[in-house]
PDB file of N, CA and C in Angstrom:
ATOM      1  N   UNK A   1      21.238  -5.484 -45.091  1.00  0.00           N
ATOM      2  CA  UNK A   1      20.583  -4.637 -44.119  1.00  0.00           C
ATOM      3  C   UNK A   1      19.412  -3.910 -44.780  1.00  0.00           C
ATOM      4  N   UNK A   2      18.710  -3.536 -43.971  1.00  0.00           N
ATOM      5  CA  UNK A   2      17.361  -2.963 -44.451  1.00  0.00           C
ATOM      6  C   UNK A   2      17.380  -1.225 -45.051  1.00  0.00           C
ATOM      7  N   UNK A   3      16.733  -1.236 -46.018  1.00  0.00           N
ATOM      8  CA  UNK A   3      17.090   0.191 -46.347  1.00  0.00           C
ATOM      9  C   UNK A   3      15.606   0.892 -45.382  1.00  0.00           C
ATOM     10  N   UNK A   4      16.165   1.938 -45.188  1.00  0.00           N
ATOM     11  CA  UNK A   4      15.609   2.762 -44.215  1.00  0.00           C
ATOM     12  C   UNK A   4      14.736   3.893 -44.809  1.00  0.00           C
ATOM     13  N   UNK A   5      13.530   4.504 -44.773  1.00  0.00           N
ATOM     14  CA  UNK A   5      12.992   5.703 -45.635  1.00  0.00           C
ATOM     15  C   UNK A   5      13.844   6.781 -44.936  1.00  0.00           C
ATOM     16  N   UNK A   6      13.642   7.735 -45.263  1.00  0.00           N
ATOM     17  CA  UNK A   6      14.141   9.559 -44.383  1.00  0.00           C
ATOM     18  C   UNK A   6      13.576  10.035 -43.490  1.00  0.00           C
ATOM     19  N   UNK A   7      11.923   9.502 -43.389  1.00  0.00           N
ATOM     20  CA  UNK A   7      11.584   9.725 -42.009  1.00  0.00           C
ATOM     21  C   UNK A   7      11.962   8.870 -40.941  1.00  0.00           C
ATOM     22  N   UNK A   8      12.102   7.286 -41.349  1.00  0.00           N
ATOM     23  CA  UNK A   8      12.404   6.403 -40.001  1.00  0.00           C
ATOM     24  C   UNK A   8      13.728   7.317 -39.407  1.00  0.00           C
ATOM     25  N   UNK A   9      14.832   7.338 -40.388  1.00  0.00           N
ATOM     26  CA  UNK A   9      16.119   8.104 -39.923  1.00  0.00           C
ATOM     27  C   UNK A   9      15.747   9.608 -38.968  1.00  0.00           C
ATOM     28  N   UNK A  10      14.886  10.387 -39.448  1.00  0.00           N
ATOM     29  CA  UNK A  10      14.586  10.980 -39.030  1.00  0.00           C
ATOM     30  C   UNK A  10      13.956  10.825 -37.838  1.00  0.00           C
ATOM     31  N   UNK A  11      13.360  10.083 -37.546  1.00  0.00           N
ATOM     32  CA  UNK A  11      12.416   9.989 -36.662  1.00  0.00           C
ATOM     33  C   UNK A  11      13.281   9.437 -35.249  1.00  0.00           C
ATOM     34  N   UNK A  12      14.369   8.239 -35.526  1.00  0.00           N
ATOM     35  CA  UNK A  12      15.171   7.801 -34.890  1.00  0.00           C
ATOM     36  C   UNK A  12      16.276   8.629 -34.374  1.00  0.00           C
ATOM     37  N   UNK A  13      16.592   9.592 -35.222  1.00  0.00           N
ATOM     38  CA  UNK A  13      17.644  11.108 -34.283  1.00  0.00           C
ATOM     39  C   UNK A  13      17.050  11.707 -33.422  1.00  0.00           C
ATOM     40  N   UNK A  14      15.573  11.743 -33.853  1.00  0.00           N
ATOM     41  CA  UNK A  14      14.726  12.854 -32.970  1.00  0.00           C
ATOM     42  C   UNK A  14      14.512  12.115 -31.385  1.00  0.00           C
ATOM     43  N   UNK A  15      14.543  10.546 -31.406  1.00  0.00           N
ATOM     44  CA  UNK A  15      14.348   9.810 -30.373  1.00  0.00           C
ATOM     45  C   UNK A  15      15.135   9.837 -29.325  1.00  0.00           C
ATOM     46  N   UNK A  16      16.592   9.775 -30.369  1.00  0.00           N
ATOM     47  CA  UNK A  16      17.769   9.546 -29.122  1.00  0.00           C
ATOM     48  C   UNK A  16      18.113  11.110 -28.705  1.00  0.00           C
ATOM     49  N   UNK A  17      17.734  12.209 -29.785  1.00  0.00           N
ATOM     50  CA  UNK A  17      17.963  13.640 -29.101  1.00  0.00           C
ATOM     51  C   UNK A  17      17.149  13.869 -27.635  1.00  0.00           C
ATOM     52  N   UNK A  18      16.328  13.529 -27.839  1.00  0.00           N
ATOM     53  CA  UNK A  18      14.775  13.275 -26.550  1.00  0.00           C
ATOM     54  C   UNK A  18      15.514  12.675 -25.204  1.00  0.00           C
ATOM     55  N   UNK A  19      15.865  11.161 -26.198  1.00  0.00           N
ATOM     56  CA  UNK A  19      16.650  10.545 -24.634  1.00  0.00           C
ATOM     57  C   UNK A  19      17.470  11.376 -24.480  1.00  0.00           C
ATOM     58  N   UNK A  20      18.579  11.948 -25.108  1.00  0.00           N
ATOM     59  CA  UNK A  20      19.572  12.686 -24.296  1.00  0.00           C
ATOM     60  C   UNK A  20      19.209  13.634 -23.595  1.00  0.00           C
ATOM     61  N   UNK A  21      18.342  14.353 -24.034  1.00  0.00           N
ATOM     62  CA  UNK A  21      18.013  15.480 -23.400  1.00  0.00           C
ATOM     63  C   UNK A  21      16.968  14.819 -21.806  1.00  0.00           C
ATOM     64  N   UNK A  22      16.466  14.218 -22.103  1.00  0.00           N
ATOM     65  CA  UNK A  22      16.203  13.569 -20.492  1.00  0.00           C
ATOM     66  C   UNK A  22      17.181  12.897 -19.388  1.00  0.00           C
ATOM     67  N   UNK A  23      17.658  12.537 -20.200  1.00  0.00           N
ATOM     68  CA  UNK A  23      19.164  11.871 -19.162  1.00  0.00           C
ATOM     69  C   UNK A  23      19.901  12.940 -18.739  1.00  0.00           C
ATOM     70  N   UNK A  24      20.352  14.054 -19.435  1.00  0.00           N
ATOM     71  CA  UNK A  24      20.791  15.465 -18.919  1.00  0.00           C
ATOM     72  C   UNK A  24      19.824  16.324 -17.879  1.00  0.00           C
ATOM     73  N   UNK A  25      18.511  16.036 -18.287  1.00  0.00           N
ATOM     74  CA  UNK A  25      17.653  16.412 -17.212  1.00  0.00           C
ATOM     75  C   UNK A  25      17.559  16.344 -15.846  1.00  0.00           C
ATOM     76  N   UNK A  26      18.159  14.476 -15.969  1.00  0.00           N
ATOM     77  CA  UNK A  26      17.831  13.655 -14.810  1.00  0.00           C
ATOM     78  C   UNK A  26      19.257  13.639 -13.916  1.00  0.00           C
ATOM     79  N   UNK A  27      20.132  14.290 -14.822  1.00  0.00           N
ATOM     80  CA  UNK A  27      21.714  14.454 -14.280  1.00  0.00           C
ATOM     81  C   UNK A  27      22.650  13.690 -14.295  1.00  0.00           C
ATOM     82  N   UNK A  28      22.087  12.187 -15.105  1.00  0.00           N
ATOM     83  CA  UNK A  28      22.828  11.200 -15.197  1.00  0.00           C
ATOM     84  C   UNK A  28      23.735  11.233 -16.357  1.00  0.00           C
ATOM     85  N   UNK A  29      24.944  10.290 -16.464  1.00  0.00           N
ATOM     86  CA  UNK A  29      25.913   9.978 -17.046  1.00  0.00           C
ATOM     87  C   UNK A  29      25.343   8.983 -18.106  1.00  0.00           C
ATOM     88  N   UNK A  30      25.797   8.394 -19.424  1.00  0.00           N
ATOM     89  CA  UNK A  30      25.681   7.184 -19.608  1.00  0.00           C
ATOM     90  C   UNK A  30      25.787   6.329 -18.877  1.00  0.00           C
ATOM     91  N   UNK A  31      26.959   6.210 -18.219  1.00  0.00           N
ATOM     92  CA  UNK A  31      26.735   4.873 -17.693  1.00  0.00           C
ATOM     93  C   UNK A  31      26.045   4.324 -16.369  1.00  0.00           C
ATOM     94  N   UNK A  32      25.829   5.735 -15.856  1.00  0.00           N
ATOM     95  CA  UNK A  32      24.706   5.962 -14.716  1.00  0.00           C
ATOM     96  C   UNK A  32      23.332   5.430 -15.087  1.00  0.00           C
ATOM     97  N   UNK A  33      22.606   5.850 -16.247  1.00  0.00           N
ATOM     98  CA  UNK A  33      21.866   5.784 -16.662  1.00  0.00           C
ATOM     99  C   UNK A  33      21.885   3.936 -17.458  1.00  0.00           C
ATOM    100  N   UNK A  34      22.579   4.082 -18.547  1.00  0.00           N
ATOM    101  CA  UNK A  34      22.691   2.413 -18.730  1.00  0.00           C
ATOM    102  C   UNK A  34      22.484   1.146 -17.890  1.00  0.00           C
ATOM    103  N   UNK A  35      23.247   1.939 -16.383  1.00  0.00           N
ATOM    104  CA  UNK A  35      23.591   0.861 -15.331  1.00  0.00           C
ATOM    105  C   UNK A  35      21.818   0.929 -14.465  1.00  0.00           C
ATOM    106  N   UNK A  36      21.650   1.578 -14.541  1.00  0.00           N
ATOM    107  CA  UNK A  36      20.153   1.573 -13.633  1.00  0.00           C
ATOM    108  C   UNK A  36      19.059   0.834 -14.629  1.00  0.00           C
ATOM    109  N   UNK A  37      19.647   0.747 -16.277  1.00  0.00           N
ATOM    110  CA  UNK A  37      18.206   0.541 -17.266  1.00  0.00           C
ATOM    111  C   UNK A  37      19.170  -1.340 -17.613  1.00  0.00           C
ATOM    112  N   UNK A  38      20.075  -1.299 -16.360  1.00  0.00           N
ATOM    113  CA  UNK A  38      20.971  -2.798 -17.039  1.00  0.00           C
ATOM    114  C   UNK A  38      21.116  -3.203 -18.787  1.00  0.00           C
ATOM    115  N   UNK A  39      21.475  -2.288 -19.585  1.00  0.00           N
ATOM    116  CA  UNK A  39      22.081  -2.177 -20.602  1.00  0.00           C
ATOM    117  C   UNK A  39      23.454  -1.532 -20.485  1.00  0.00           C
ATOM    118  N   UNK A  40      24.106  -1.749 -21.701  1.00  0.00           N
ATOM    119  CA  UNK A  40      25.813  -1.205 -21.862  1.00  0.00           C
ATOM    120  C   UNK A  40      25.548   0.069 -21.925  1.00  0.00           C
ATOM    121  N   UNK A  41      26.408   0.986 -21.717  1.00  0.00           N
ATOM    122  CA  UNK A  41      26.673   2.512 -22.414  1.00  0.00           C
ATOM    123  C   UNK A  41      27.101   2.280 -23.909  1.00  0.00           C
ATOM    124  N   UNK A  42      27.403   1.082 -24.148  1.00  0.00           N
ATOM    125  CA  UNK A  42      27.273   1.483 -25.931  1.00  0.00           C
ATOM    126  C   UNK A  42      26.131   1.264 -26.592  1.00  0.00           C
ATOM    127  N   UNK A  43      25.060   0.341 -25.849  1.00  0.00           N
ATOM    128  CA  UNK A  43      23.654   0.512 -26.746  1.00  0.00           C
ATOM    129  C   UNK A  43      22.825   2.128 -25.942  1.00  0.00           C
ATOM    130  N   UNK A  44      22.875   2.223 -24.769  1.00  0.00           N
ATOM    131  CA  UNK A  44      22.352   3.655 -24.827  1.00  0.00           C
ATOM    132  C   UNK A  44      22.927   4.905 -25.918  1.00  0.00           C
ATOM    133  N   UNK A  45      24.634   4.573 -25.887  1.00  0.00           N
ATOM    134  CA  UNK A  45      25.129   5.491 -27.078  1.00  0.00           C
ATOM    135  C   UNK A  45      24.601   5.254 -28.198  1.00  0.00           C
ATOM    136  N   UNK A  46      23.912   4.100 -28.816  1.00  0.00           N
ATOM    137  CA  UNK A  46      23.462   3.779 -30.057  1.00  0.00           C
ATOM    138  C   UNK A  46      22.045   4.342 -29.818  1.00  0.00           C
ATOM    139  N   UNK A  47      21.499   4.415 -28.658  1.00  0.00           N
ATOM    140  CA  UNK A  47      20.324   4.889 -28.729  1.00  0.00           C
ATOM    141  C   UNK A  47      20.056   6.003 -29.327  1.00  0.00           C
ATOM    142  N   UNK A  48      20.948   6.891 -28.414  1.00  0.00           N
ATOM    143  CA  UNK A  48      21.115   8.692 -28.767  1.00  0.00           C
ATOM    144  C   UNK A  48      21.704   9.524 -29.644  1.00  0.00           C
ATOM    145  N   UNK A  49      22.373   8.442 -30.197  1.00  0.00           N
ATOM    146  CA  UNK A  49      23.156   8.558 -31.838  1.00  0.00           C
ATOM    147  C   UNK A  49      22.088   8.868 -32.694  1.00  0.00           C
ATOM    148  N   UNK A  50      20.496   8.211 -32.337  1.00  0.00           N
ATOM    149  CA  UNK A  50      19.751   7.632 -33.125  1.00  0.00           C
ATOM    150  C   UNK A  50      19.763   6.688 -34.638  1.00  0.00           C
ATOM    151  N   UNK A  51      20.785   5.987 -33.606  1.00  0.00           N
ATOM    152  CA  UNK A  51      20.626   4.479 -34.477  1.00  0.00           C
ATOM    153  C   UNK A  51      19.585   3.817 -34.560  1.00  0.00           C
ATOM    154  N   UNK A  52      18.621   4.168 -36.066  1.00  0.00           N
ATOM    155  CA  UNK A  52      17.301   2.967 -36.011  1.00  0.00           C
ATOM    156  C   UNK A  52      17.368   1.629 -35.488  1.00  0.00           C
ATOM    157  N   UNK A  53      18.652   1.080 -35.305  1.00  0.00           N
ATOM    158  CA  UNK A  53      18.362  -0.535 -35.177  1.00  0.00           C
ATOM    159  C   UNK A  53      19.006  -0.860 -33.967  1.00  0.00           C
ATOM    160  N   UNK A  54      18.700  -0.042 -33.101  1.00  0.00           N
ATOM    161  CA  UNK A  54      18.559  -0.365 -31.512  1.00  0.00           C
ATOM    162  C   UNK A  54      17.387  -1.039 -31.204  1.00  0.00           C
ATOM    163  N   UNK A  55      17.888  -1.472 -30.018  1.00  0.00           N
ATOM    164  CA  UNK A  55      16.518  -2.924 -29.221  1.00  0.00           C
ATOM    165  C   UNK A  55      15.620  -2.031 -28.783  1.00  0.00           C
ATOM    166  N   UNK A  56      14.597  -2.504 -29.198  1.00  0.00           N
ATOM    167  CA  UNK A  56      12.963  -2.540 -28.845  1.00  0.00           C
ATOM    168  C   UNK A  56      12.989  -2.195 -27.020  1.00  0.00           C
ATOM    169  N   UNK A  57      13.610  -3.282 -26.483  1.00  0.00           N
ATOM    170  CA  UNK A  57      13.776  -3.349 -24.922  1.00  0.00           C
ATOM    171  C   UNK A  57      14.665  -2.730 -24.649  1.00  0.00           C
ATOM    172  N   UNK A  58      15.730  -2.209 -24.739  1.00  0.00           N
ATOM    173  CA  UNK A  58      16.603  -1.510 -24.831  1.00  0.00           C
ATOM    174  C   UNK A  58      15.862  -0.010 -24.661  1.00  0.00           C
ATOM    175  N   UNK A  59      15.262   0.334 -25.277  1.00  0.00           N
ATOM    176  CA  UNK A  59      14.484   1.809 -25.485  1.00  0.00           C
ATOM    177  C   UNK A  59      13.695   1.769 -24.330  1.00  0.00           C
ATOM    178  N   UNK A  60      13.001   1.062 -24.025  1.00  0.00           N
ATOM    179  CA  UNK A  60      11.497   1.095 -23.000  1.00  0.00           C
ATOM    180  C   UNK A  60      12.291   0.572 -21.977  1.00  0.00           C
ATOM    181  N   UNK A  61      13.552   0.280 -21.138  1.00  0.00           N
ATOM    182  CA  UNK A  61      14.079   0.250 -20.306  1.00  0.00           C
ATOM    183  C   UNK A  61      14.625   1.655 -20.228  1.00  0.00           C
ATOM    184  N   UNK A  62      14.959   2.301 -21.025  1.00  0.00           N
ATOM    185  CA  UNK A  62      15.298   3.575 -20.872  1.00  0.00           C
ATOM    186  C   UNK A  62      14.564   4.777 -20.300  1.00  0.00           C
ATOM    187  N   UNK A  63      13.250   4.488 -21.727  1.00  0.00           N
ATOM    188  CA  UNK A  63      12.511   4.980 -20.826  1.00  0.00           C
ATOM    189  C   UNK A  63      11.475   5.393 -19.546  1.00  0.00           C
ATOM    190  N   UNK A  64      11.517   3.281 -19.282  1.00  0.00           N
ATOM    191  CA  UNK A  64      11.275   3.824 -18.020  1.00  0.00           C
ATOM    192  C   UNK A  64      12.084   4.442 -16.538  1.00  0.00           C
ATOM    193  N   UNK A  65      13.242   4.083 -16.831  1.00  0.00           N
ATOM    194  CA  UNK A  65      13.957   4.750 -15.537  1.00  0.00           C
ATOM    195  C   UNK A  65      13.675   6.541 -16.064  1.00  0.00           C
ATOM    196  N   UNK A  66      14.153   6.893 -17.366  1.00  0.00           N
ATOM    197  CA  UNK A  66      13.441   8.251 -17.125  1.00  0.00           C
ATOM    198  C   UNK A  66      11.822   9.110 -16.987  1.00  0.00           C
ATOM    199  N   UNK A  67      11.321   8.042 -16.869  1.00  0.00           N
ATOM    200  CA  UNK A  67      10.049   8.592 -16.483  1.00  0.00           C
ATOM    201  C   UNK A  67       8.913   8.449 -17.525  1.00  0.00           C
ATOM    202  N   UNK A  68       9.498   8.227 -18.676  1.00  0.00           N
ATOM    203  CA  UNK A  68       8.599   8.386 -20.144  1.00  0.00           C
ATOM    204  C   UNK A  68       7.775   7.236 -20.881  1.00  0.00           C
ATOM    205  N   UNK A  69       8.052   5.648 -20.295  1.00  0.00           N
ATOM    206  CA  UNK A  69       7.475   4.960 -20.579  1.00  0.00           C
ATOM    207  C   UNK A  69       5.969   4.794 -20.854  1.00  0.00           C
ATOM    208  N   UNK A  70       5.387   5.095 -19.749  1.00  0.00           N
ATOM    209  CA  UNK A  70       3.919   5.260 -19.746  1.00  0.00           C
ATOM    210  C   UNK A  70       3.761   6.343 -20.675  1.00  0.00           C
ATOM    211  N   UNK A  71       4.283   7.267 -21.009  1.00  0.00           N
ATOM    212  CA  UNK A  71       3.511   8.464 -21.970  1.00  0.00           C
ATOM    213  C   UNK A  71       3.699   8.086 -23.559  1.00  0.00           C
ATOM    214  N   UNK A  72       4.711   7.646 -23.416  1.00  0.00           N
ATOM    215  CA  UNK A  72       4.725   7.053 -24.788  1.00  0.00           C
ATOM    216  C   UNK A  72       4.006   5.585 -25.201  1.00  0.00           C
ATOM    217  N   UNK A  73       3.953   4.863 -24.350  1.00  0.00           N
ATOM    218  CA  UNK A  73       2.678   3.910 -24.481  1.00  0.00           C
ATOM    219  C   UNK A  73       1.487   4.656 -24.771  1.00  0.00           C
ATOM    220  N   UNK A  74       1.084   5.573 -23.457  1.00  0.00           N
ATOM    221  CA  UNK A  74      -0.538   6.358 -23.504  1.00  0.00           C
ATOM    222  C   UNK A  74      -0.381   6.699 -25.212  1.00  0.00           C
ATOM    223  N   UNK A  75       0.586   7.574 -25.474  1.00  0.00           N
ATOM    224  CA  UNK A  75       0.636   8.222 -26.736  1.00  0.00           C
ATOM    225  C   UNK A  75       0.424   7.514 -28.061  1.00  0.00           C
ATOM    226  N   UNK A  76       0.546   5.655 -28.034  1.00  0.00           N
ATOM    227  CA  UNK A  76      -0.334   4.856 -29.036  1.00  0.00           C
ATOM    228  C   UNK A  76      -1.373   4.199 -28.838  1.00  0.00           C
ATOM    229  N   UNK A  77      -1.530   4.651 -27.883  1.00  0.00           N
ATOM    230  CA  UNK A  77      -2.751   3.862 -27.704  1.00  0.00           C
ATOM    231  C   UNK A  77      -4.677   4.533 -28.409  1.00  0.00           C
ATOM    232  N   UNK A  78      -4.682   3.373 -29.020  1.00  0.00           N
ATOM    233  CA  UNK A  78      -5.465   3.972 -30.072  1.00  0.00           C
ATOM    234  C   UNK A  78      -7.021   4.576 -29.283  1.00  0.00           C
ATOM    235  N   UNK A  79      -6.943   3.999 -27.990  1.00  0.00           N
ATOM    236  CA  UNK A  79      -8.471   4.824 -27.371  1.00  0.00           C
ATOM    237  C   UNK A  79      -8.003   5.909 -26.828  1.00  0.00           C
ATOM    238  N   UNK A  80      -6.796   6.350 -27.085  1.00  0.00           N
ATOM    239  CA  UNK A  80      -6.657   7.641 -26.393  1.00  0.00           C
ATOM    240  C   UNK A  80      -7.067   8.614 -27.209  1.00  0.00           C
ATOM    241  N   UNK A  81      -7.237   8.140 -28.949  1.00  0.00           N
ATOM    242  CA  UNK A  81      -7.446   8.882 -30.102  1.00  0.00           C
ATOM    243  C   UNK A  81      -9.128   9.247 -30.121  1.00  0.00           C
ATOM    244  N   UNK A  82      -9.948  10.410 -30.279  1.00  0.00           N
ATOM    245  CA  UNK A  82     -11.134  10.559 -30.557  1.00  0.00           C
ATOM    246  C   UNK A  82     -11.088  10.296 -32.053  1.00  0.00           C
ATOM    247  N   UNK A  83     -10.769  10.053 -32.749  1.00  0.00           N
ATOM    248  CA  UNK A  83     -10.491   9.678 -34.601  1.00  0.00           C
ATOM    249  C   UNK A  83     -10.787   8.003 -34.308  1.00  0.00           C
ATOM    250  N   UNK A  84      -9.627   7.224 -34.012  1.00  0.00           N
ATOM    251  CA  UNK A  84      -9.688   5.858 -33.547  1.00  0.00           C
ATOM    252  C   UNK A  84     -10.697   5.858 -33.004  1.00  0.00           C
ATOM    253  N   UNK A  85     -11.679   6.395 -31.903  1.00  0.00           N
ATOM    254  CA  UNK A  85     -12.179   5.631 -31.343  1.00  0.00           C
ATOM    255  C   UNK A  85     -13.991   5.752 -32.446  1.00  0.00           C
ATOM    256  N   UNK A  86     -13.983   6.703 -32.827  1.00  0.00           N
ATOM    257  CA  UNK A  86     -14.988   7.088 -33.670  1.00  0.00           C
ATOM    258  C   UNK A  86     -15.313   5.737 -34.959  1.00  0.00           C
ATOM    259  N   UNK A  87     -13.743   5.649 -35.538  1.00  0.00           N
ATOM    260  CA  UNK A  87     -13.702   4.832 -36.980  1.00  0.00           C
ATOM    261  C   UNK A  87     -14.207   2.934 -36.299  1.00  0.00           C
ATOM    262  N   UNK A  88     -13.901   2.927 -34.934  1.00  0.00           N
ATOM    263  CA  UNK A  88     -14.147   1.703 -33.882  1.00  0.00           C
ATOM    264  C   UNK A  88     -15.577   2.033 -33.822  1.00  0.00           C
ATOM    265  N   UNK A  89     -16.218   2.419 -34.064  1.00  0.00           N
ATOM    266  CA  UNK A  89     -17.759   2.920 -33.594  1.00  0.00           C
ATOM    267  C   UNK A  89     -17.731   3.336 -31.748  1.00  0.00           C
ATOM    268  N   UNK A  90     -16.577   3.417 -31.356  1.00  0.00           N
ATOM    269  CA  UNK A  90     -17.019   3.360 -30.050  1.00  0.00           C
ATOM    270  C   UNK A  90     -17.379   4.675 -29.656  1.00  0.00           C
ATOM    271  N   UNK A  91     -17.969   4.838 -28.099  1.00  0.00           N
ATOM    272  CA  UNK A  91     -18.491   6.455 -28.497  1.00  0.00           C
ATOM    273  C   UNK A  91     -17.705   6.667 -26.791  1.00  0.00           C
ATOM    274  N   UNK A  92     -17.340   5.657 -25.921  1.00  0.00           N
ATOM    275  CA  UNK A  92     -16.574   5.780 -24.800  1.00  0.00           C
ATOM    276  C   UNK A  92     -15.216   5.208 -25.051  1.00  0.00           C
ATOM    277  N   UNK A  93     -14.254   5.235 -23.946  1.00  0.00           N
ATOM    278  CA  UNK A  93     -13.363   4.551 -24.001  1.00  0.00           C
ATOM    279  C   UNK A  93     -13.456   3.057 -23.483  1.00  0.00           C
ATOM    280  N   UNK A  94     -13.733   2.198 -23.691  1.00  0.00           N
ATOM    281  CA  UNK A  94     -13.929   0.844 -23.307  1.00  0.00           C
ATOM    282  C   UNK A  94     -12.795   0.084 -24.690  1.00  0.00           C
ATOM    283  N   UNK A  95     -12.270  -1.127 -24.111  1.00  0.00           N
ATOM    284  CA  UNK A  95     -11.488  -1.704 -24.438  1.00  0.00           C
ATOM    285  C   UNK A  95     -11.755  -2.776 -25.680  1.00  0.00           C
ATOM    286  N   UNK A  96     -11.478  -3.179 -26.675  1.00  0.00           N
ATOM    287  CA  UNK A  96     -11.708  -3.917 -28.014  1.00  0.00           C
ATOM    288  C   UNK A  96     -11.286  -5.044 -28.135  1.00  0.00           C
ATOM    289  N   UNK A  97     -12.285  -5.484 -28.032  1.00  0.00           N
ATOM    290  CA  UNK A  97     -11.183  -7.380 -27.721  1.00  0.00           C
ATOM    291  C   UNK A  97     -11.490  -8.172 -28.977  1.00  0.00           C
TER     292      UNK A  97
END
């Protein structure tokens, strides 16, 4: 298995604390929530455990039934960055193909 640095670990508690705390938001149960994102309640539990080596799809099904998908996309997207878009020479947001 892959050794992990202290921030991925880190970074991966802070994820599934987030999901939990939105799923409590939203009033749902695990398996309320699992069942609407068609995953188990034991990979959402692995989610919020913040187990790094949860599914990719697994996560972004999650978050889109809670609402967060799009912000966390917007949130890498590198033209959303005035830094990125500067080091791109670009001086608008237009797309980089």
């Amino acid at each position: 298995m892959q050794v992990l640095t202290p921030s991925t670990s880190r970074n991966a508690k802070q994820l599934g604390e987030h999901v939990k705390n939105w799923r409590k938001i939203h009033k749902f149960t695990q398996k309320n929530l699992a069942g609407r994102a068609k995953i188990t309640r034991q990979a959402l539990a692995k989610i919020e455990q913040g187990n790094p080596h949860a599914r990719l799809d697994d996560i972004l099904s999650i978050l889109e039934i809670l609402g967060q998908e799009k912000k966390m996309l917007d949130s890498l997207d590198p033209l959303n960055d005035s830094v990125a878009r500067l080091r791109w020479g670009l001086t608008e947001k237009e797309r980089v193909r």
